[in-house]
Amino acid sequence: MKDKGKAFINTIGCQMNVYDSEKLAGILTAYGYEKTRNMDEADLILCNTCSIRHKAEEKAFSFLGRFAREKKKRPHLITIMAGCVAQQEGEKAFDRVPHLDIVLGTQAFARLGSHLDELASGKRRIVDTAESDVIFEAMPDESAFDETQVSKFVTIMQGCENFCTYCVVPYVRGREKSRGHESIVKETRALADSGIREITLLGQNVNSYGVKDGDISFPELLEKVSQVEGIRRIRFATSHPKDLSDGLIKAMGRLDKVCNHLHLPVQSGSNAVLKKMNRGYTRETYLSRISALKEACPDMALSTDIIVGFPSETEADFQDTVDMLREVEFDSIFAFAYSDRSSAPAAKFPDQIEEAVKMERLNTLLTIQEIYTEKKNAALVGRDVQVLVEGESQKKRDGFVTENKNMKQMFGRSESNKIVHFPSDQAVIGDLVTIRIENAYPHSLWGRPSGS
Ligand code: 5AD
Ligand code: SF4
């Protein structure tokens, strides 16, 4: 393939976008581009965008706003807006970003090469927001790997049909589609062969994998992926509480490689708000699923997503959410102020909450959660945790001195996804080591190899 110059990719948003960007990088490499981390030398700039909240969308537009300046410097520069904002805006994208060459929607990635051909033959302002029945499946491009990476994402499904009333995803990512399990296993095997030790199965709603159009169920998929040699750990995100089946709970307890960590977004602790959000469960059913999970896997770490300031959320509703944190004691939370998305139904709901109130509730929630995050970390002191080594710590612990010049401060993640630092003269990237925790900090743990 002819040398087309250098391509720069900027990724905004979730893990799914990180995964998609890697696939887009693979297409560009196959097309003749070489990847660069320096935008100034790029011949092609692609921004993979996110529209989940207003802030993410603004971040995309502010980056894209630089295209005019870049094009002035290098008139041959090709500019591409990809992903969720591209899907949402279509033709309208040119109003805000006139110097754009291609608007590439979320289901158009496989057609990037043919759009570049069209551009080369003189076509301008290409928009592709067409739906596609097939999931774009490209095998991993090892040339895009950083040799220190131990963990990668694998998309197992696309789209979402839950239509939570605040959420833009069903409108920008389309209907739910599950990928065939053989291709997922093949991709996982390819990753394992190139040295990857941990995979995270991705989807908006992974635990409904296969329900609509898959060939096997999600617990069966976990089983198949577990059999891939070389893969030592399996994570998955995101799960919907209404689809947390007994079968999945059993599989999590049974399969050693599946990490003892579940990210289970609750969004609100108030039944009135959950109903308006169209979440399909109540506070009580959420709590009973958590009890079943803890019974089967007592060491299970839990994290969640919460939205504060959903339209009409009262102080009492918010207190229900606060109570939920106290009751469940999550290891960590991701909390967001409700952000109006014009394509989602909640934008038209009455009683929108003032920004200042949203911010106050957000801060209250984050402050309360700190207690539980610290408590969960402190409970690990004196215990052995299994750590997948990711590399040498950037920041050395105060007082980290050693006579042994081979001794390094390494870091990795526990099964529960907590960062663990430890001294070692042996551990290498990709190893699974057992570390006895000696100190707990708000955002990390410190320990030593067990038995040392
Ligand atoms: N406003 C605020 N947060 C949102 N999320 C999704 N849509 C919105 C919105 N309109 C949050 C949810 C979801 C996470 C990925 O983003 O908590 O689980
Ligand atoms: Fe959005 Fe709800 Fe689907 Fe999650 S489950 S992507 S919050 S619509």
Coordinates of C-alpha atoms and ligand atoms in Angstrom, one line a residue:
M1 CA 0.0 0.0 0.0
K2 CA 1.3 3.4 -1.0
D3 CA 2.6 5.7 1.8
K4 CA -0.2 8.1 2.6
G5 CA 1.6 10.0 5.3
K6 CA 0.7 10.3 9.0
A7 CA -2.5 9.9 10.9
F8 CA -3.4 11.3 14.3
I9 CA -6.4 10.0 16.2
N10 CA -8.0 11.8 19.2
T11 CA -10.4 9.7 21.3
I12 CA -13.0 11.3 23.6
G13 CA -15.4 9.2 25.7
C14 CA -15.9 5.7 26.9
Q15 CA -14.0 2.4 26.6
M16 CA -16.1 1.6 23.5
N17 CA -14.6 4.6 21.8
V18 CA -11.1 3.5 22.8
Y19 CA -11.8 0.2 21.2
D20 CA -13.3 1.7 18.1
S21 CA -10.4 4.0 17.7
E22 CA -8.0 1.1 17.7
K23 CA -10.0 -0.5 14.9
L24 CA -10.0 2.8 13.0
A25 CA -6.3 3.0 13.4
G26 CA -6.0 -0.5 11.9
I27 CA -8.0 0.6 8.9
L28 CA -5.8 3.7 8.4
T29 CA -2.7 1.6 8.7
A30 CA -4.0 -0.8 6.1
Y31 CA -4.8 2.1 3.9
G32 CA -1.2 3.3 4.0
Y33 CA -1.1 5.7 6.9
E34 CA 1.5 5.6 9.7
K35 CA 0.3 6.5 13.2
T36 CA 1.6 9.6 14.9
R37 CA 1.2 11.1 18.4
N38 CA 2.1 14.5 17.1
M39 CA -0.8 16.4 15.6
D40 CA 1.4 19.0 13.9
E41 CA 2.9 16.5 11.6
A42 CA -0.3 14.7 10.7
D43 CA -1.7 14.4 7.1
L44 CA -5.0 13.1 8.5
I45 CA -6.7 13.9 11.8
L46 CA -9.6 11.8 13.1
C47 CA -11.5 12.7 16.2
N48 CA -13.6 9.9 17.7
T49 CA -16.4 11.8 19.6
C50 CA -18.7 11.2 22.5
S51 CA -22.2 12.7 23.1
I52 CA -23.2 11.1 26.4
R53 CA -23.1 14.5 28.2
H54 CA -22.9 18.1 27.1
K55 CA -19.3 18.4 28.4
A56 CA -18.1 15.6 26.2
E57 CA -19.8 17.0 23.2
E58 CA -18.3 20.5 23.8
K59 CA -14.8 18.8 24.1
A60 CA -15.3 17.3 20.7
F61 CA -16.3 20.6 19.1
S62 CA -13.6 22.5 20.7
F63 CA -11.0 20.0 19.4
L64 CA -12.6 20.0 15.9
G65 CA -12.6 23.8 16.0
R66 CA -8.8 23.6 15.6
F67 CA -9.2 22.0 12.1
A68 CA -9.5 25.3 10.3
R69 CA -6.1 26.4 11.7
E70 CA -4.5 23.1 10.9
K71 CA -5.9 23.2 7.3
K72 CA -4.4 26.6 6.8
K73 CA -1.0 25.3 7.7
R74 CA -1.4 22.1 5.6
P75 CA -4.1 22.4 2.9
H76 CA -3.8 18.7 2.0
L77 CA -4.8 17.7 5.5
I78 CA -7.8 15.3 5.8
T79 CA -10.1 15.9 8.7
I80 CA -12.6 13.3 10.0
M81 CA -15.2 13.5 12.7
A82 CA -16.2 10.0 13.8
G83 CA -18.4 8.4 16.4
C84 CA -21.4 9.5 18.5
V85 CA -21.5 13.2 17.8
A86 CA -20.9 12.5 14.1
Q87 CA -23.9 10.1 14.1
Q88 CA -26.0 12.7 16.0
E89 CA -25.1 15.7 13.9
G90 CA -24.8 14.3 10.3
E91 CA -24.9 17.2 7.8
K92 CA -25.3 19.7 10.6
A93 CA -21.7 19.0 11.6
F94 CA -20.5 21.3 8.8
D95 CA -22.3 24.3 10.3
R96 CA -20.1 24.2 13.3
V97 CA -17.0 22.7 11.7
P98 CA -16.8 23.9 8.1
H99 CA -13.3 22.4 7.5
L100 CA -14.4 18.9 7.9
D101 CA -13.9 16.3 5.1
I102 CA -15.7 13.2 6.5
V103 CA -18.5 12.7 9.0
L104 CA -18.3 9.1 10.0
G105 CA -21.2 7.7 12.0
T106 CA -21.0 4.9 14.6
Q107 CA -22.0 2.2 12.1
A108 CA -19.9 3.5 9.2
F109 CA -16.4 2.6 10.4
A110 CA -16.0 -0.3 8.0
R111 CA -16.6 2.1 5.1
L112 CA -13.8 4.6 6.1
G113 CA -11.5 3.2 3.4
S114 CA -14.0 3.7 0.6
H115 CA -14.8 7.2 1.8
L116 CA -11.1 8.0 1.7
D117 CA -11.1 6.8 -1.9
E118 CA -14.0 9.0 -2.7
L119 CA -12.2 12.0 -1.2
A120 CA -9.1 11.2 -3.3
S121 CA -11.3 11.2 -6.4
G122 CA -12.5 14.7 -5.6
K123 CA -15.7 14.2 -3.6
R124 CA -16.1 16.7 -0.7
R125 CA -18.0 16.8 2.5
I126 CA -18.8 13.1 2.9
V127 CA -21.5 12.1 5.4
D128 CA -22.1 8.5 6.4
T129 CA -24.6 8.0 9.2
A130 CA -26.3 4.9 7.6
E131 CA -27.2 2.0 9.9
S132 CA -25.5 -1.3 9.4
D133 CA -26.8 -4.8 10.3
V134 CA -23.4 -6.2 10.7
I135 CA -20.9 -5.4 13.4
F136 CA -17.6 -4.3 12.1
E137 CA -15.2 -7.0 12.9
A138 CA -11.5 -6.5 12.3
M139 CA -8.9 -8.6 14.0
P140 CA -6.5 -6.7 16.3
D141 CA -3.8 -4.7 14.7
E142 CA -0.7 -5.6 16.6
S143 CA 1.3 -2.7 15.2
A144 CA -1.0 -0.5 17.2
F145 CA 0.0 -2.2 20.5
D146 CA 2.2 -0.7 23.0
E147 CA 4.4 -3.5 24.2
T148 CA 3.8 -2.7 27.8
Q149 CA 0.1 -3.2 27.5
V150 CA -1.4 -6.2 29.4
S151 CA -5.1 -5.4 29.1
K152 CA -7.3 -4.8 26.1
F153 CA -11.0 -4.4 25.3
V154 CA -13.1 -6.7 23.1
T155 CA -16.5 -5.5 21.9
I156 CA -19.1 -8.2 22.1
M157 CA -22.2 -6.2 21.3
Q158 CA -23.3 -2.9 19.9
G159 CA -26.1 -0.5 20.5
C160 CA -28.8 -0.5 23.2
E161 CA -32.6 -0.8 23.3
N162 CA -33.2 0.0 26.9
F163 CA -34.1 3.6 26.2
C164 CA -33.4 5.0 29.6
T165 CA -35.0 8.4 29.3
Y166 CA -31.8 10.5 29.9
C167 CA -29.6 8.6 27.5
V168 CA -28.6 9.3 24.0
V169 CA -26.9 5.9 23.3
P170 CA -29.9 4.2 21.7
Y171 CA -30.1 7.1 19.2
V172 CA -26.5 7.3 18.4
R173 CA -25.4 3.7 18.6
G174 CA -28.5 2.1 17.2
R175 CA -30.3 -1.1 17.9
E176 CA -28.8 -3.9 20.0
K177 CA -26.7 -6.4 18.1
S178 CA -24.6 -9.2 19.5
R179 CA -21.4 -10.4 17.8
G180 CA -21.1 -14.1 17.1
H181 CA -19.1 -15.9 19.8
E182 CA -16.6 -17.5 17.5
S183 CA -15.3 -14.2 16.3
I184 CA -15.1 -12.9 19.9
V185 CA -13.1 -16.0 20.9
K186 CA -10.9 -15.6 17.8
E187 CA -10.1 -12.0 18.6
T188 CA -9.4 -12.9 22.3
R189 CA -7.0 -15.7 21.1
A190 CA -5.2 -13.2 18.8
L191 CA -4.8 -10.8 21.7
A192 CA -3.5 -13.6 24.0
D193 CA -1.0 -14.7 21.3
S194 CA 0.3 -11.2 21.2
G195 CA 0.9 -11.0 24.9
I196 CA -2.3 -9.6 26.3
R197 CA -3.2 -11.1 29.7
E198 CA -6.5 -9.4 30.6
I199 CA -9.5 -8.6 28.5
T200 CA -12.6 -6.6 29.2
L201 CA -15.7 -7.6 27.2
L202 CA -17.5 -4.5 26.2
G203 CA -21.0 -3.5 25.4
Q204 CA -23.6 -1.0 26.5
N205 CA -25.4 -3.9 28.1
V206 CA -23.1 -6.9 28.1
N207 CA -25.3 -9.1 30.3
S208 CA -28.1 -9.1 27.7
Y209 CA -25.6 -10.6 25.2
G210 CA -27.2 -13.1 23.0
V211 CA -30.7 -12.5 24.2
K212 CA -31.9 -11.0 21.0
D213 CA -29.6 -12.3 18.3
G214 CA -26.6 -14.1 19.7
D215 CA -25.7 -17.7 19.4
I216 CA -25.0 -18.4 23.0
S217 CA -25.8 -16.7 26.4
F218 CA -23.5 -14.3 28.2
P219 CA -22.5 -16.8 30.9
E220 CA -21.7 -19.3 28.1
L221 CA -19.6 -16.7 26.4
L222 CA -17.6 -16.1 29.7
E223 CA -17.0 -19.8 29.8
K224 CA -15.7 -19.9 26.2
V225 CA -13.4 -16.9 26.7
S226 CA -12.1 -18.4 29.9
Q227 CA -10.8 -21.4 27.9
V228 CA -8.5 -19.1 25.9
E229 CA -5.0 -20.0 26.9
G230 CA -2.8 -17.1 27.9
I231 CA -5.7 -14.9 29.1
R232 CA -5.5 -14.8 32.8
R233 CA -8.3 -12.3 33.7
I234 CA -11.6 -11.4 32.3
R235 CA -13.7 -8.3 33.1
F236 CA -16.8 -7.0 31.5
A237 CA -18.7 -3.8 31.3
T238 CA -21.4 -2.5 31.5
S239 CA -24.1 -4.7 33.1
H240 CA -27.7 -3.7 33.5
P241 CA -29.3 -4.7 36.9
K242 CA -32.4 -6.0 35.3
D243 CA -30.3 -8.6 33.3
L244 CA -28.2 -9.8 36.2
S245 CA -29.3 -13.4 36.0
D246 CA -28.7 -16.2 38.5
G247 CA -26.8 -17.9 35.7
L248 CA -24.4 -15.0 35.5
I249 CA -23.9 -14.8 39.2
K250 CA -23.1 -18.6 39.2
A251 CA -20.7 -18.2 36.3
M252 CA -18.9 -15.3 38.2
G253 CA -18.5 -17.6 41.2
R254 CA -17.4 -20.6 39.2
L255 CA -15.0 -19.1 36.6
D256 CA -11.6 -18.4 38.2
K257 CA -10.5 -16.0 35.4
V258 CA -13.5 -13.8 35.8
C259 CA -12.6 -11.0 38.2
N260 CA -14.4 -10.5 41.5
H261 CA -15.6 -7.1 40.4
L262 CA -18.9 -6.0 39.0
H263 CA -19.8 -2.6 37.6
L264 CA -23.6 -2.3 38.0
P265 CA -25.0 1.1 37.4
V266 CA -27.8 1.9 39.8
Q267 CA -28.3 5.6 38.6
S268 CA -30.6 6.5 41.5
G269 CA -31.8 5.1 44.8
S270 CA -35.3 6.5 44.5
N271 CA -38.0 4.4 43.0
A272 CA -39.8 7.4 41.7
V273 CA -36.7 8.6 39.8
L274 CA -35.9 5.0 38.6
K275 CA -39.4 4.8 37.1
K276 CA -39.0 8.1 35.3
M277 CA -35.6 7.0 34.1
N278 CA -37.2 3.8 32.7
R279 CA -34.6 1.7 34.3
G280 CA -36.9 -1.4 34.7
Y281 CA -36.0 -2.2 38.3
T282 CA -36.7 -0.8 41.8
R283 CA -34.4 0.0 44.6
E284 CA -35.5 -3.2 46.3
T285 CA -34.8 -5.5 43.3
Y286 CA -31.4 -3.9 42.8
L287 CA -30.6 -4.6 46.5
S288 CA -31.8 -8.2 46.2
R289 CA -29.6 -8.8 43.2
I290 CA -26.6 -7.4 45.1
S291 CA -27.5 -9.8 48.1
A292 CA -27.6 -12.8 45.8
L293 CA -24.3 -11.8 44.3
K294 CA -22.6 -11.3 47.6
E295 CA -23.9 -14.7 48.8
A296 CA -22.4 -16.4 45.8
C297 CA -19.2 -14.3 45.8
P298 CA -18.5 -12.8 49.2
D299 CA -15.4 -10.9 48.0
M300 CA -17.1 -9.3 45.1
A301 CA -16.1 -5.6 44.6
L302 CA -18.9 -3.4 43.4
S303 CA -18.9 -0.1 41.5
T304 CA -21.7 1.9 40.1
D305 CA -22.8 4.9 38.0
I306 CA -25.1 7.5 39.5
I307 CA -26.9 10.5 38.0
V308 CA -27.9 13.4 40.3
G309 CA -30.3 16.1 39.5
F310 CA -32.5 14.1 37.1
P311 CA -35.6 16.2 36.3
S312 CA -37.9 16.5 39.3
E313 CA -35.5 14.8 41.7
T314 CA -36.5 16.0 45.1
E315 CA -34.2 16.3 48.2
A316 CA -35.9 13.1 49.5
D317 CA -35.2 11.3 46.2
F318 CA -31.5 12.4 46.5
Q319 CA -31.4 11.1 50.1
D320 CA -32.6 7.7 48.9
T321 CA -29.5 7.7 46.6
V322 CA -27.3 8.7 49.5
D323 CA -28.8 5.8 51.6
M324 CA -28.1 3.4 48.8
L325 CA -24.4 4.3 49.0
R326 CA -24.6 3.6 52.8
E327 CA -26.4 0.3 52.3
V328 CA -24.4 -1.2 49.5
E329 CA -21.0 0.3 50.4
F330 CA -19.7 0.4 46.8
D331 CA -15.9 0.2 46.3
S332 CA -16.1 3.1 43.9
I333 CA -18.7 5.2 42.1
F334 CA -18.9 7.3 38.9
A335 CA -21.3 10.1 39.6
F336 CA -22.6 12.6 37.1
A337 CA -24.8 15.7 37.1
Y338 CA -27.8 15.1 34.8
S339 CA -27.0 16.6 31.4
D340 CA -29.9 17.4 29.0
R341 CA -29.6 15.6 25.7
S342 CA -32.0 17.0 23.2
S343 CA -32.7 13.6 21.5
A344 CA -33.5 11.9 24.8
P345 CA -37.0 12.1 26.2
A346 CA -36.0 13.5 29.6
A347 CA -35.0 16.8 27.9
K348 CA -38.8 17.5 27.7
F349 CA -39.6 16.4 31.3
P350 CA -40.9 19.2 33.6
D351 CA -39.1 20.4 36.7
Q352 CA -35.5 20.5 35.5
I353 CA -33.1 20.9 38.4
E354 CA -30.9 24.0 38.7
E355 CA -27.2 23.6 37.9
A356 CA -26.2 24.8 41.3
V357 CA -28.4 22.2 43.0
K358 CA -27.0 19.4 40.8
M359 CA -23.4 20.4 41.7
E360 CA -24.2 20.5 45.4
R361 CA -25.7 17.0 45.2
L362 CA -22.8 15.8 43.2
N363 CA -20.3 17.0 45.7
T364 CA -22.3 15.7 48.7
L365 CA -22.4 12.2 47.0
L366 CA -18.7 12.2 46.2
T367 CA -17.8 13.2 49.7
I368 CA -19.9 10.5 51.3
Q369 CA -18.5 7.9 48.9
E370 CA -14.9 8.7 50.0
I371 CA -15.8 7.1 53.4
Y372 CA -16.7 3.8 51.7
T373 CA -13.9 3.8 49.2
E374 CA -11.4 4.3 52.0
K375 CA -13.2 1.7 54.2
K376 CA -13.0 -0.9 51.4
N377 CA -9.3 -0.2 50.8
A378 CA -8.5 -0.3 54.5
A379 CA -10.3 -3.7 54.8
L380 CA -7.6 -5.1 52.5
V381 CA -4.7 -4.3 54.9
G382 CA -3.2 -7.6 56.0
R383 CA -4.8 -9.6 53.2
D384 CA -3.3 -11.2 50.1
V385 CA -4.5 -9.9 46.8
Q386 CA -3.7 -11.1 43.3
V387 CA -2.1 -8.4 41.2
L388 CA -1.7 -8.3 37.4
V389 CA 1.6 -6.4 36.9
E390 CA 1.3 -3.5 34.5
G391 CA 4.7 -1.8 34.9
E392 CA 7.0 0.3 37.0
S393 CA 5.3 2.9 39.1
Q394 CA 5.7 6.5 37.8
K395 CA 5.6 8.0 41.2
K396 CA 7.8 6.3 43.8
R397 CA 6.4 5.9 47.3
D398 CA 8.0 8.4 49.8
G399 CA 10.9 6.6 51.5
F400 CA 11.2 4.0 48.7
V401 CA 14.9 3.3 49.1
T402 CA 16.7 0.1 48.5
E403 CA 20.2 -1.4 48.5
N404 CA 19.3 -3.9 45.9
K405 CA 19.7 -2.2 42.5
N406 CA 17.4 -4.7 40.8
M407 CA 14.6 -3.7 43.2
K408 CA 11.9 -1.6 41.5
Q409 CA 8.6 -0.2 42.6
M410 CA 6.1 -1.9 40.4
F411 CA 2.3 -1.5 40.1
G412 CA -0.6 -3.4 38.8
R413 CA -4.3 -3.9 39.5
S414 CA -6.1 -6.2 41.9
E415 CA -9.1 -8.3 40.8
S416 CA -11.2 -5.6 42.3
N417 CA -9.5 -3.1 39.9
K418 CA -7.6 -1.2 42.6
I419 CA -4.1 0.1 41.9
V420 CA -1.5 -1.8 44.0
H421 CA 2.2 -0.7 44.3
F422 CA 4.8 -3.0 45.6
P423 CA 8.6 -3.5 45.5
S424 CA 10.0 -6.4 43.5
D425 CA 13.2 -7.4 41.8
Q426 CA 11.5 -10.2 39.9
A427 CA 8.0 -9.2 38.8
V428 CA 7.6 -8.5 35.1
I429 CA 4.8 -7.0 33.1
G430 CA 2.0 -9.5 32.6
D431 CA 2.9 -11.6 35.7
L432 CA 0.2 -12.4 38.3
V433 CA 1.7 -11.9 41.7
T434 CA 0.3 -12.3 45.2
I435 CA 0.8 -9.1 47.3
R436 CA 0.2 -8.8 51.0
I437 CA -1.3 -5.3 51.5
E438 CA 0.4 -3.2 54.2
N439 CA -1.0 0.3 53.6
A440 CA -4.3 1.6 52.2
Y441 CA -4.6 5.1 50.6
P442 CA -7.7 6.8 49.2
H443 CA -6.8 5.8 45.6
S444 CA -4.2 3.0 45.9
L445 CA -2.8 0.2 48.0
W446 CA 0.8 -0.6 49.0
G447 CA 2.1 -4.1 49.8
R448 CA 4.9 -6.6 49.4
P449 CA 5.1 -9.9 47.6
S450 CA 3.5 -12.4 49.9
G451 CA 6.0 -14.6 51.7
S452 CA 8.9 -12.1 51.2
Ligands
5AD1 N1 -26.6 12.9 32.0 C1 -25.7 12.5 32.9 N2 -25.2 11.3 33.0 C2 -25.5 10.5 32.0 N3 -25.2 9.2 31.8 C3 -25.8 8.7 30.7 N4 -26.5 9.7 30.1 C4 -26.4 10.8 31.0 C5 -26.9 12.1 31.0 N5 -27.8 12.5 30.0 C6 -24.3 8.4 32.7 C7 -25.0 7.2 33.2 C8 -24.3 6.1 32.5 C9 -22.9 6.6 32.3 C10 -22.1 5.9 31.2 O1 -23.2 8.0 31.9 O2 -24.7 7.1 34.6 O3 -24.3 4.8 33.2
SF4_2 FE1 -28.1 4.4 28.0 FE2 -29.7 3.0 29.5 FE3 -28.7 1.9 27.3 FE4 -27.1 2.3 29.4 S1 -28.9 0.9 29.4 S2 -26.7 2.8 27.2 S3 -27.9 4.2 30.2 S4 -30.1 3.6 27.4

